[in-house]
Coordinates of N, CA and C in Angstrom, one line a residue:
M1 N 20.2 -5.8 -14.9 CA 20.5 -4.9 -13.7 C 20.7 -5.8 -12.5
I2 N 21.8 -5.6 -11.8 CA 22.1 -6.3 -10.6 C 21.1 -6.0 -9.5
F3 N 20.7 -7.0 -8.7 CA 19.8 -6.9 -7.6 C 18.4 -6.4 -8.1
S4 N 18.0 -6.8 -9.3 CA 16.7 -6.4 -9.9 C 15.6 -7.1 -9.2
L5 N 14.5 -6.4 -9.0 CA 13.3 -7.0 -8.5 C 12.2 -6.8 -9.5
K6 N 12.5 -6.6 -10.7 CA 11.5 -6.3 -11.8 C 10.6 -7.5 -11.9
G7 N 9.3 -7.2 -11.9 CA 8.3 -8.2 -12.1 C 7.9 -8.9 -10.8
K8 N 8.5 -8.5 -9.7 CA 8.2 -9.2 -8.4 C 7.3 -8.3 -7.6
T9 N 6.6 -9.0 -6.7 CA 5.7 -8.3 -5.7 C 6.2 -8.5 -4.3
A10 N 6.3 -7.4 -3.6 CA 6.9 -7.5 -2.2 C 5.8 -7.0 -1.2
I11 N 5.6 -7.7 -0.2 CA 4.7 -7.3 0.9 C 5.7 -6.8 2.0
I12 N 5.5 -5.6 2.5 CA 6.3 -5.0 3.5 C 5.4 -4.5 4.7
T13 N 5.5 -5.2 5.8 CA 4.7 -4.7 7.0 C 5.5 -3.6 7.6
G14 N 4.7 -2.6 8.2 CA 5.3 -1.4 8.7 C 6.1 -0.7 7.6
G15 N 5.6 -0.7 6.4 CA 6.3 -0.2 5.3 C 6.2 1.3 5.1
G16 N 5.5 2.0 6.0 CA 5.2 3.4 5.8 C 6.1 4.4 6.5
S17 N 7.0 3.8 7.4 CA 7.9 4.7 8.1 C 9.2 4.0 8.4
G18 N 10.3 4.8 8.8 CA 11.5 4.3 9.3 C 12.2 3.3 8.3
I19 N 12.6 2.2 8.8 CA 13.3 1.2 8.0 C 12.3 0.6 7.0
G20 N 11.1 0.4 7.3 CA 10.1 -0.1 6.4 C 9.9 0.8 5.2
K21 N 9.9 2.1 5.4 CA 9.7 3.0 4.3 C 10.9 3.0 3.4
A22 N 12.1 2.9 4.0 CA 13.3 2.8 3.2 C 13.3 1.6 2.3
I23 N 12.9 0.4 2.9 CA 12.8 -0.8 2.1 C 11.8 -0.7 1.0
S24 N 10.6 -0.1 1.3 CA 9.6 0.2 0.3 C 10.1 1.0 -0.9
N25 N 10.8 2.1 -0.6 CA 11.3 2.9 -1.7 C 12.4 2.2 -2.5
T26 N 13.3 1.5 -1.8 CA 14.4 0.8 -2.4 C 13.9 -0.3 -3.3
F27 N 13.0 -1.1 -2.8 CA 12.4 -2.2 -3.6 C 11.7 -1.7 -4.9
A28 N 10.9 -0.6 -4.7 CA 10.2 0.0 -5.8 C 11.2 0.5 -6.9
K29 N 12.3 1.1 -6.5 CA 13.3 1.6 -7.4 C 13.9 0.5 -8.2
Q30 N 13.9 -0.7 -7.6 CA 14.5 -1.9 -8.3 C 13.5 -2.7 -9.0
G31 N 12.3 -2.1 -9.2 CA 11.3 -2.7 -10.1 C 10.2 -3.5 -9.5
A32 N 10.2 -3.6 -8.1 CA 9.1 -4.4 -7.5 C 7.8 -3.6 -7.4
H33 N 6.7 -4.3 -7.4 CA 5.4 -3.7 -7.0 C 5.4 -3.9 -5.4
V34 N 5.3 -2.8 -4.7 CA 5.4 -2.8 -3.3 C 4.0 -2.7 -2.6
C35 N 3.6 -3.7 -1.8 CA 2.4 -3.7 -1.0 C 2.7 -3.3 0.4
I36 N 2.3 -2.1 0.8 CA 2.7 -1.6 2.1 C 1.5 -1.9 3.1
L37 N 1.8 -2.7 4.1 CA 0.8 -3.0 5.2 C 1.3 -2.2 6.4
D38 N 0.4 -1.3 6.8 CA 0.8 -0.4 7.9 C -0.4 0.0 8.7
F39 N -0.3 0.1 10.0 CA -1.4 0.6 10.9 C -1.7 2.0 10.7
N40 N -0.6 2.8 10.3 CA -0.7 4.3 10.2 C -1.1 4.6 8.7
E41 N -2.3 5.0 8.5 CA -2.8 5.2 7.1 C -2.1 6.4 6.5
E42 N -1.8 7.4 7.3 CA -1.1 8.6 6.7 C 0.3 8.3 6.2
N43 N 1.0 7.5 7.0 CA 2.4 7.1 6.6 C 2.4 6.2 5.4
G44 N 1.4 5.3 5.4 CA 1.4 4.3 4.3 C 1.0 5.0 3.0
T45 N 0.0 5.8 3.0 CA -0.4 6.5 1.7 C 0.6 7.5 1.3
S46 N 1.3 8.1 2.2 CA 2.3 9.1 1.8 C 3.5 8.4 1.2
T47 N 3.8 7.2 1.7 CA 4.9 6.4 1.0 C 4.5 5.9 -0.3
V48 N 3.3 5.5 -0.5 CA 2.8 5.1 -1.8 C 2.9 6.3 -2.8
T49 N 2.5 7.5 -2.4 CA 2.6 8.6 -3.3 C 4.1 8.9 -3.6
E50 N 5.0 8.8 -2.6 CA 6.4 9.1 -2.9 C 6.9 8.1 -3.9
I51 N 6.5 6.8 -3.8 CA 7.0 5.8 -4.8 C 6.4 6.1 -6.2
E52 N 5.2 6.4 -6.2 CA 4.6 6.7 -7.5 C 5.2 8.0 -8.2
N53 N 5.5 9.0 -7.4 CA 6.2 10.2 -7.9 C 7.6 9.9 -8.5
N54 N 8.1 8.7 -8.0 CA 9.4 8.3 -8.6 C 9.3 7.2 -9.6
N55 N 8.1 7.1 -10.2 CA 7.8 6.2 -11.3 C 7.8 4.7 -10.8
G56 N 7.5 4.5 -9.6 CA 7.4 3.1 -9.1 C 5.9 2.8 -8.9
T57 N 5.6 1.6 -8.5 CA 4.2 1.2 -8.3 C 4.1 0.6 -6.8
A58 N 3.0 1.0 -6.2 CA 2.8 0.5 -4.8 C 1.3 0.6 -4.5
S59 N 1.0 -0.2 -3.4 CA -0.4 -0.2 -2.9 C -0.3 -0.1 -1.4
F60 N -1.3 0.5 -0.8 CA -1.4 0.5 0.7 C -2.6 -0.2 1.2
Y61 N -2.3 -1.0 2.3 CA -3.4 -1.7 3.0 C -3.3 -1.4 4.5
K62 N -4.3 -0.8 5.0 CA -4.3 -0.5 6.5 C -4.4 -1.9 7.2
C63 N -3.5 -2.1 8.1 CA -3.4 -3.4 8.7 C -2.8 -3.4 10.1
D64 N -3.4 -4.2 11.0 CA -2.9 -4.5 12.3 C -2.3 -5.9 12.2
V65 N -1.0 -6.0 12.2 CA -0.4 -7.3 12.0 C -0.7 -8.3 13.0
S66 N -1.1 -7.9 14.2 CA -1.5 -8.8 15.3 C -2.8 -9.5 15.0
N67 N -3.6 -9.0 14.0 CA -4.9 -9.6 13.7 C -4.7 -10.6 12.5
Q68 N -4.8 -11.9 12.8 CA -4.5 -12.9 11.8 C -5.5 -12.9 10.7
E69 N -6.8 -12.7 11.0 CA -7.8 -12.7 10.0 C -7.6 -11.5 9.0
Q70 N -7.2 -10.4 9.6 CA -7.0 -9.2 8.7 C -5.8 -9.4 7.8
I71 N -4.8 -10.0 8.2 CA -3.6 -10.2 7.4 C -4.0 -11.2 6.3
E72 N -4.7 -12.3 6.7 CA -5.0 -13.3 5.7 C -5.9 -12.7 4.6
N73 N -6.9 -11.9 5.0 CA -7.8 -11.3 4.0 C -7.0 -10.3 3.1
I74 N -6.1 -9.6 3.6 CA -5.3 -8.7 2.8 C -4.4 -9.4 1.8
I75 N -3.8 -10.5 2.3 CA -2.9 -11.2 1.4 C -3.7 -12.0 0.3
S76 N -4.9 -12.4 0.7 CA -5.8 -13.0 -0.3 C -6.2 -12.0 -1.4
E77 N -6.5 -10.8 -0.9 CA -6.8 -9.7 -1.9 C -5.7 -9.4 -2.8
I78 N -4.5 -9.3 -2.3 CA -3.3 -9.1 -3.1 C -3.1 -10.1 -4.1
T79 N -3.3 -11.4 -3.8 CA -3.1 -12.5 -4.7 C -4.1 -12.5 -5.9
N80 N -5.2 -11.7 -5.7 CA -6.1 -11.6 -6.8 C -5.6 -10.9 -8.0
N81 N -4.5 -10.0 -7.7 CA -4.0 -9.2 -8.8 C -2.5 -9.4 -9.0
H82 N -1.8 -10.0 -8.0 CA -0.4 -10.2 -8.1 C 0.1 -11.6 -7.6
S83 N 1.2 -12.0 -8.1 CA 1.8 -13.2 -7.5 C 2.9 -12.8 -6.5
I84 N 2.7 -13.1 -5.3 CA 3.6 -12.6 -4.2 C 4.9 -13.4 -4.3
N85 N 6.0 -12.6 -4.2 CA 7.4 -13.2 -4.2 C 8.1 -13.0 -3.0
I86 N 7.8 -11.9 -2.2 CA 8.7 -11.5 -1.1 C 7.8 -11.0 0.1
L87 N 8.1 -11.4 1.3 CA 7.5 -10.9 2.5 C 8.6 -10.3 3.4
I88 N 8.4 -9.1 3.7 CA 9.3 -8.4 4.7 C 8.5 -8.2 6.0
N89 N 8.8 -9.0 7.0 CA 8.2 -8.8 8.3 C 9.0 -7.7 9.1
N90 N 8.6 -6.5 8.9 CA 9.3 -5.3 9.5 C 8.5 -4.7 10.6
A91 N 7.2 -4.8 10.7 CA 6.4 -4.1 11.7 C 6.8 -4.5 13.1
G92 N 7.0 -3.6 14.0 CA 7.4 -3.9 15.3 C 7.3 -2.7 16.3
I93 N 7.3 -3.0 17.5 CA 7.2 -1.9 18.5 C 8.3 -2.2 19.6
A94 N 8.6 -1.2 20.3 CA 9.7 -1.3 21.3 C 9.1 -1.1 22.7
H95 N 10.0 -1.4 23.7 CA 9.6 -1.1 25.1 C 10.9 -1.0 25.9
V96 N 11.0 0.0 26.8 CA 12.1 0.2 27.6 C 11.8 -0.3 29.0
G97 N 12.6 -1.2 29.6 CA 12.4 -1.6 31.0 C 13.0 -3.0 31.2
N98 N 13.4 -3.2 32.5 CA 13.8 -4.6 32.9 C 12.5 -5.4 33.3
I99 N 12.7 -6.6 33.8 CA 11.6 -7.4 34.1 C 10.7 -6.9 35.2
E100 N 11.3 -6.1 36.1 CA 10.6 -5.6 37.3 C 9.6 -4.5 36.9
N101 N 10.0 -3.7 35.8 CA 9.1 -2.7 35.4 C 8.5 -3.0 34.0
T102 N 8.3 -4.3 33.7 CA 7.6 -4.7 32.6 C 6.4 -5.4 33.1
N103 N 5.2 -4.9 32.9 CA 4.0 -5.5 33.4 C 3.4 -6.5 32.3
S104 N 2.4 -7.2 32.7 CA 1.9 -8.2 31.8 C 1.2 -7.6 30.5
E105 N 0.7 -6.4 30.7 CA 0.1 -5.7 29.5 C 1.2 -5.3 28.5
D106 N 2.4 -4.9 29.0 CA 3.5 -4.6 28.1 C 3.9 -5.8 27.4
L107 N 4.0 -6.9 28.1 CA 4.4 -8.2 27.5 C 3.5 -8.6 26.4
D108 N 2.2 -8.6 26.7 CA 1.2 -9.0 25.7 C 1.2 -8.1 24.5
R109 N 1.4 -6.8 24.7 CA 1.4 -5.9 23.6 C 2.6 -6.2 22.6
L110 N 3.8 -6.4 23.2 CA 5.0 -6.7 22.4 C 4.8 -8.1 21.7
Y111 N 4.3 -9.0 22.5 CA 4.1 -10.3 21.9 C 3.2 -10.3 20.7
N112 N 2.1 -9.6 20.8 CA 1.1 -9.6 19.8 C 1.6 -9.0 18.5
V113 N 2.5 -7.9 18.6 CA 3.0 -7.3 17.4 C 4.3 -8.0 16.9
N114 N 5.2 -8.1 17.8 CA 6.6 -8.5 17.4 C 6.7 -10.0 17.1
I115 N 5.9 -10.8 17.8 CA 6.0 -12.3 17.6 C 4.8 -12.7 16.8
K116 N 3.6 -12.5 17.3 CA 2.4 -12.9 16.6 C 2.3 -12.3 15.2
G117 N 2.7 -11.0 15.1 CA 2.6 -10.3 13.8 C 3.5 -11.0 12.8
V118 N 4.7 -11.4 13.2 CA 5.6 -12.2 12.2 C 5.0 -13.5 11.9
Y119 N 4.5 -14.2 12.9 CA 3.8 -15.5 12.7 C 2.7 -15.4 11.7
N120 N 1.8 -14.4 11.9 CA 0.6 -14.2 11.0 C 1.0 -14.0 9.6
G121 N 2.1 -13.1 9.4 CA 2.5 -12.9 8.0 C 3.0 -14.1 7.3
I122 N 3.9 -14.8 8.0 CA 4.5 -16.0 7.4 C 3.4 -17.1 7.1
K123 N 2.6 -17.3 8.1 CA 1.5 -18.3 8.0 C 0.6 -18.0 6.8
A124 N 0.4 -16.7 6.5 CA -0.5 -16.4 5.4 C 0.2 -16.5 4.0
V125 N 1.5 -16.4 3.9 CA 2.1 -16.4 2.6 C 2.7 -17.8 2.3
I126 N 2.9 -18.6 3.3 CA 3.5 -19.9 3.0 C 2.7 -20.8 2.0
P127 N 1.4 -20.9 2.1 CA 0.7 -21.6 1.0 C 0.9 -21.1 -0.4
H128 N 1.0 -19.8 -0.5 CA 1.2 -19.2 -1.9 C 2.7 -19.6 -2.3
F129 N 3.6 -19.5 -1.4 CA 5.0 -19.8 -1.8 C 5.2 -21.3 -2.1
K130 N 4.5 -22.1 -1.4 CA 4.6 -23.6 -1.6 C 4.1 -23.9 -3.0
K131 N 3.0 -23.3 -3.3 CA 2.3 -23.5 -4.6 C 3.3 -23.1 -5.8
K132 N 4.0 -22.0 -5.6 CA 4.9 -21.5 -6.6 C 6.2 -22.2 -6.6
K133 N 6.5 -22.8 -5.4 CA 7.8 -23.4 -5.2 C 8.9 -22.4 -5.1
S134 N 8.6 -21.2 -4.7 CA 9.6 -20.2 -4.5 C 9.0 -19.1 -3.6
G135 N 9.9 -18.3 -3.0 CA 9.5 -17.2 -2.2 C 10.6 -16.8 -1.2
V136 N 10.6 -15.6 -0.8 CA 11.7 -15.1 0.1 C 11.0 -14.4 1.3
I137 N 11.4 -14.7 2.5 CA 10.9 -14.1 3.7 C 12.1 -13.5 4.4
I138 N 11.9 -12.2 4.8 CA 12.9 -11.5 5.6 C 12.2 -11.1 6.9
N139 N 12.7 -11.5 8.0 CA 12.2 -11.1 9.3 C 13.2 -10.0 9.9
M140 N 12.6 -8.9 10.4 CA 13.5 -7.9 11.1 C 13.6 -8.3 12.5
A141 N 14.8 -8.8 12.9 CA 15.1 -9.1 14.3 C 15.9 -7.9 14.9
S142 N 16.9 -8.1 15.6 CA 17.7 -7.0 16.3 C 18.9 -7.6 16.9
I143 N 19.9 -6.8 17.1 CA 21.1 -7.3 17.9 C 20.7 -7.8 19.2
A144 N 19.5 -7.3 19.7 CA 19.0 -7.7 21.0 C 18.5 -9.2 21.0
S145 N 18.5 -9.8 19.8 CA 18.2 -11.2 19.7 C 19.3 -12.0 20.3
S146 N 20.5 -11.5 20.2 CA 21.7 -12.4 20.5 C 22.6 -11.8 21.6
V147 N 22.5 -10.5 22.0 CA 23.3 -10.0 23.0 C 22.5 -9.3 24.0
G148 N 23.0 -9.2 25.3 CA 22.3 -8.5 26.3 C 22.3 -7.0 26.2
I149 N 21.2 -6.4 26.3 CA 21.1 -4.9 26.3 C 20.2 -4.5 27.5
S150 N 20.8 -3.6 28.2 CA 20.1 -3.1 29.4 C 18.7 -2.6 29.1
D151 N 17.8 -2.9 30.0 CA 16.4 -2.3 30.0 C 15.7 -2.6 28.7
R152 N 15.9 -3.7 28.2 CA 15.1 -4.1 26.9 C 14.6 -5.6 27.1
F153 N 14.1 -5.9 28.3 CA 13.7 -7.2 28.6 C 12.6 -7.8 27.6
A154 N 11.5 -7.1 27.5 CA 10.4 -7.6 26.6 C 10.8 -7.5 25.2
Y155 N 11.4 -6.4 24.8 CA 11.9 -6.3 23.4 C 12.8 -7.4 23.0
S156 N 13.8 -7.6 23.9 CA 14.8 -8.7 23.6 C 14.2 -10.0 23.5
M157 N 13.2 -10.3 24.3 CA 12.5 -11.6 24.3 C 11.8 -11.8 23.0
T158 N 11.1 -10.8 22.5 CA 10.4 -10.9 21.3 C 11.3 -11.0 20.1
K159 N 12.4 -10.3 20.1 CA 13.3 -10.3 18.9 C 14.1 -11.7 18.9
G160 N 14.3 -12.2 20.1 CA 14.9 -13.6 20.2 C 14.0 -14.6 19.5
A161 N 12.7 -14.4 19.8 CA 11.7 -15.3 19.1 C 11.7 -15.2 17.6
V162 N 11.9 -14.0 17.1 CA 11.9 -13.7 15.7 C 13.1 -14.5 15.1
L163 N 14.3 -14.4 15.8 CA 15.4 -15.1 15.3 C 15.2 -16.6 15.2
T164 N 14.7 -17.2 16.2 CA 14.5 -18.7 16.2 C 13.3 -19.1 15.2
M165 N 12.3 -18.2 15.1 CA 11.3 -18.5 14.1 C 11.9 -18.5 12.7
T166 N 12.9 -17.7 12.4 CA 13.6 -17.6 11.2 C 14.3 -18.9 10.9
Y167 N 15.0 -19.4 11.8 CA 15.7 -20.7 11.7 C 14.7 -21.8 11.4
S168 N 13.6 -21.9 12.2 CA 12.7 -22.9 12.0 C 12.0 -22.9 10.7
V169 N 11.5 -21.8 10.2 CA 10.9 -21.7 8.9 C 11.8 -22.0 7.8
A170 N 13.1 -21.6 7.9 CA 14.1 -21.9 6.9 C 14.3 -23.4 6.8
K171 N 14.4 -24.1 7.9 CA 14.6 -25.5 7.9 C 13.4 -26.3 7.4
D172 N 12.2 -25.9 7.8 CA 11.0 -26.6 7.4 C 10.7 -26.4 5.9
Y173 N 11.1 -25.3 5.3 CA 10.6 -25.0 3.9 C 11.7 -24.9 2.9
V174 N 12.9 -25.3 3.2 CA 14.0 -25.2 2.3 C 13.8 -26.0 1.0
T175 N 13.1 -27.2 1.2 CA 12.9 -28.1 0.1 C 11.7 -27.6 -0.8
H176 N 11.0 -26.6 -0.3 CA 9.9 -26.0 -1.1 C 10.3 -24.8 -1.9
G177 N 11.6 -24.5 -1.9 CA 12.1 -23.4 -2.7 C 11.9 -22.1 -1.9
I178 N 11.6 -22.1 -0.7 CA 11.4 -20.9 0.1 C 12.6 -20.6 1.0
R179 N 13.1 -19.4 0.8 CA 14.2 -18.9 1.6 C 13.8 -18.0 2.7
C180 N 14.3 -18.1 3.9 CA 13.9 -17.3 5.1 C 15.2 -16.9 5.8
N181 N 15.4 -15.6 5.9 CA 16.6 -15.0 6.7 C 16.1 -13.9 7.6
C182 N 16.9 -13.5 8.5 CA 16.6 -12.3 9.2 C 17.7 -11.3 9.3
I183 N 17.4 -10.1 9.5 CA 18.3 -8.9 9.6 C 18.2 -8.4 11.0
S184 N 19.4 -8.2 11.6 CA 19.5 -7.8 13.0 C 20.2 -6.4 13.1
P185 N 19.5 -5.3 13.0 CA 20.2 -4.0 13.1 C 20.5 -3.7 14.5
A186 N 21.5 -2.8 14.6 CA 21.8 -2.1 15.9 C 20.9 -0.8 15.8
R187 N 21.3 0.2 16.5 CA 20.5 1.4 16.6 C 20.6 2.1 15.2
V188 N 19.4 2.4 14.7 CA 19.2 3.0 13.4 C 18.5 4.3 13.6
H189 N 19.0 5.4 12.9 CA 18.4 6.7 13.0 C 17.0 6.8 12.3
T190 N 16.0 6.6 13.0 CA 14.6 6.7 12.5 C 13.8 7.7 13.2
P191 N 12.6 8.1 12.8 CA 11.8 9.0 13.5 C 11.5 8.5 14.9
F192 N 11.5 7.2 15.1 CA 11.2 6.6 16.5 C 12.3 7.1 17.4
V193 N 13.6 7.0 17.0 CA 14.7 7.5 17.8 C 14.6 8.9 18.1
D194 N 14.3 9.8 17.2 CA 14.1 11.2 17.4 C 13.0 11.4 18.4
G195 N 11.9 10.7 18.3 CA 10.8 10.9 19.2 C 11.1 10.4 20.6
F196 N 11.9 9.3 20.7 CA 12.3 8.8 22.0 C 13.2 9.8 22.7
I197 N 14.1 10.4 22.0 CA 15.0 11.4 22.6 C 14.3 12.7 23.0
K198 N 13.4 13.1 22.1 CA 12.6 14.3 22.4 C 11.7 14.2 23.7
Q199 N 11.1 13.0 23.8 CA 10.2 12.7 24.9 C 11.0 12.5 26.2
N200 N 12.1 11.9 26.2 CA 12.8 11.5 27.4 C 14.0 12.4 27.8
Y201 N 14.5 13.2 26.8 CA 15.6 14.1 27.1 C 15.4 15.4 26.4
P202 N 14.2 16.1 26.8 CA 13.9 17.3 26.0 C 14.9 18.5 26.2
D203 N 15.7 18.5 27.3 CA 16.6 19.6 27.5 C 18.0 19.4 27.0
N204 N 18.3 18.2 26.6 CA 19.6 17.9 26.0 C 19.6 16.9 24.9
Q205 N 18.8 17.2 23.9 CA 18.5 16.3 22.8 C 19.8 16.0 22.0
A206 N 20.5 17.1 21.7 CA 21.7 17.0 20.8 C 22.8 16.1 21.5
E207 N 22.9 16.3 22.8 CA 23.9 15.5 23.6 C 23.5 14.0 23.6
M208 N 22.2 13.8 23.8 CA 21.8 12.4 23.9 C 21.9 11.7 22.5
F209 N 21.6 12.4 21.5 CA 21.8 11.9 20.1 C 23.2 11.5 19.9
E210 N 24.2 12.3 20.3 CA 25.6 12.0 20.1 C 26.0 10.8 21.0
N211 N 25.5 10.8 22.2 CA 25.8 9.6 23.1 C 25.3 8.3 22.5
L212 N 24.1 8.3 22.0 CA 23.5 7.1 21.4 C 24.3 6.7 20.2
S213 N 24.7 7.7 19.4 CA 25.5 7.4 18.2 C 26.8 6.7 18.6
K214 N 27.5 7.2 19.7 CA 28.8 6.7 20.1 C 28.7 5.3 20.7
T215 N 27.5 4.8 21.0 CA 27.4 3.4 21.4 C 27.7 2.4 20.3
Q216 N 27.7 2.9 19.1 CA 28.1 2.0 18.0 C 29.6 2.2 17.7
P217 N 30.4 1.2 17.7 CA 31.8 1.4 17.5 C 32.2 2.2 16.3
I218 N 31.4 2.1 15.3 CA 31.7 2.8 14.0 C 31.5 4.3 14.2
G219 N 30.8 4.7 15.3 CA 30.7 6.2 15.6 C 29.5 6.9 15.2
R220 N 28.5 6.1 14.7 CA 27.2 6.7 14.3 C 26.1 5.7 14.3
M221 N 24.9 6.1 14.2 CA 23.8 5.2 14.0 C 23.7 4.8 12.5
G222 N 23.0 3.6 12.3 CA 22.8 3.2 11.0 C 21.8 4.1 10.3
K223 N 21.7 4.0 9.0 CA 20.7 4.7 8.2 C 19.7 3.7 7.7
P224 N 18.4 4.1 7.6 CA 17.4 3.1 7.1 C 17.8 2.6 5.8
E225 N 18.4 3.4 4.9 CA 18.7 3.0 3.6 C 19.7 1.9 3.6
E226 N 20.6 1.9 4.6 CA 21.6 0.8 4.7 C 21.0 -0.5 5.0
I227 N 20.0 -0.5 5.8 CA 19.2 -1.7 6.1 C 18.5 -2.2 4.9
A228 N 17.9 -1.2 4.2 CA 17.1 -1.5 3.0 C 18.0 -2.2 1.9
N229 N 19.2 -1.7 1.8 CA 20.1 -2.3 0.8 C 20.5 -3.7 1.1
L230 N 20.6 -4.0 2.4 CA 20.9 -5.4 2.8 C 19.7 -6.3 2.4
A231 N 18.5 -5.8 2.8 CA 17.3 -6.5 2.5 C 17.1 -6.7 1.0
L232 N 17.5 -5.7 0.2 CA 17.4 -5.9 -1.3 C 18.3 -7.0 -1.8
Y233 N 19.5 -7.1 -1.3 CA 20.4 -8.1 -1.7 C 19.8 -9.5 -1.3
L234 N 19.3 -9.6 -0.1 CA 18.8 -10.9 0.4 C 17.6 -11.4 -0.3
C235 N 16.9 -10.4 -0.9 CA 15.7 -10.8 -1.7 C 15.9 -11.0 -3.2
S236 N 17.1 -10.7 -3.6 CA 17.5 -10.7 -5.0 C 17.9 -12.1 -5.4
N237 N 18.0 -12.3 -6.7 CA 18.4 -13.6 -7.2 C 19.9 -13.9 -6.9
E238 N 20.7 -12.8 -6.7 CA 22.1 -12.9 -6.3 C 22.3 -13.6 -5.0
A239 N 21.2 -13.6 -4.2 CA 21.3 -14.2 -2.8 C 20.6 -15.6 -2.8
S240 N 20.5 -16.2 -3.9 CA 19.6 -17.4 -4.0 C 20.2 -18.6 -3.2
F241 N 21.4 -18.6 -2.8 CA 22.0 -19.7 -2.0 C 22.0 -19.4 -0.5
I242 N 21.3 -18.3 -0.1 CA 21.3 -18.0 1.3 C 20.0 -18.2 2.0
T243 N 20.0 -19.0 3.0 CA 18.8 -19.2 3.8 C 19.1 -19.6 5.2
G244 N 18.2 -19.4 6.2 CA 18.5 -19.8 7.5 C 19.6 -19.0 8.2
T245 N 19.8 -17.8 7.9 CA 20.9 -17.0 8.4 C 20.5 -15.7 9.0
D246 N 21.1 -15.3 10.1 CA 20.9 -14.0 10.7 C 22.0 -13.0 10.2
F247 N 21.7 -11.8 9.8 CA 22.6 -10.9 9.3 C 22.6 -9.6 10.2
P248 N 23.6 -9.6 11.2 CA 23.7 -8.4 12.0 C 24.2 -7.2 11.1
I249 N 23.7 -6.1 11.2 CA 24.1 -4.9 10.6 C 24.2 -3.8 11.6
D250 N 25.4 -3.7 12.3 CA 25.4 -3.0 13.6 C 26.6 -2.1 13.8
G251 N 27.3 -1.7 12.8 CA 28.5 -0.8 13.0 C 29.5 -1.4 13.9
G252 N 29.6 -2.7 14.0 CA 30.6 -3.4 14.9 C 30.1 -3.6 16.3
F253 N 28.8 -3.4 16.6 CA 28.4 -3.5 18.0 C 28.6 -4.8 18.6
I254 N 28.2 -5.9 18.0 CA 28.3 -7.2 18.6 C 29.8 -7.7 18.8
K255 N 30.6 -7.5 17.8 CA 32.0 -8.0 17.8 C 33.0 -7.1 18.4
L256 N 32.7 -5.8 18.4 CA 33.8 -4.8 18.8 C 33.5 -4.1 20.1
N257 N 32.4 -4.5 20.8 CA 32.1 -3.9 22.1 C 32.6 -4.7 23.3
G258 N 33.3 -5.8 23.0 CA 33.8 -6.6 24.1 C 34.9 -6.0 25.0

């Protein structure tokens, strides 16, 4: 089977909702045992049940990715029963605002999840991957890593760090058989987007959804499943020659918005 993950174990942070949930389901369908690390227990356990109902296998671990000790303990627990092959650093949070209306608490919050959370995950799995002389890491960055987006100061800063962390890890561990790439989505239709529109534009939700969709040259937002399919390819044996690369998946946003 092409793009098979049969016999592999994948850790997916933020794997209980949105893009992370789509990745969890897609990987499980391709034969992986999926370990979902998520702060939201309801989302995480619900996704595990969904996977199991579709004849897949999955486990849930309640986790705050900003807590290094917690991630290390969970990954140590996972290795008691499984050999880890894949890490998807998907967990992240957003913030709207320019530098003037981004306070230090906002900055710390985004740093702790979006940057430190990625660092914690990578640092915990690297020893296991080095011992195996193989492993795949996918970091979820953003088009905000490489292009200017209004009112996304703190978010862009953290996603820029994710991009450069990806390059650094890929360079340092390529001779250890470890591949590290990142995916940079544009706007993707997730529950977060729906919640953002409902909270900020309660009287004209349909209009705002259409306006946000049209900011992508292709004319619509991305689907979580489309991001998951790219992640699947990058983690499969078919992508074994790819490392140290950023993959925009953006409906033409970066190249066609000039």
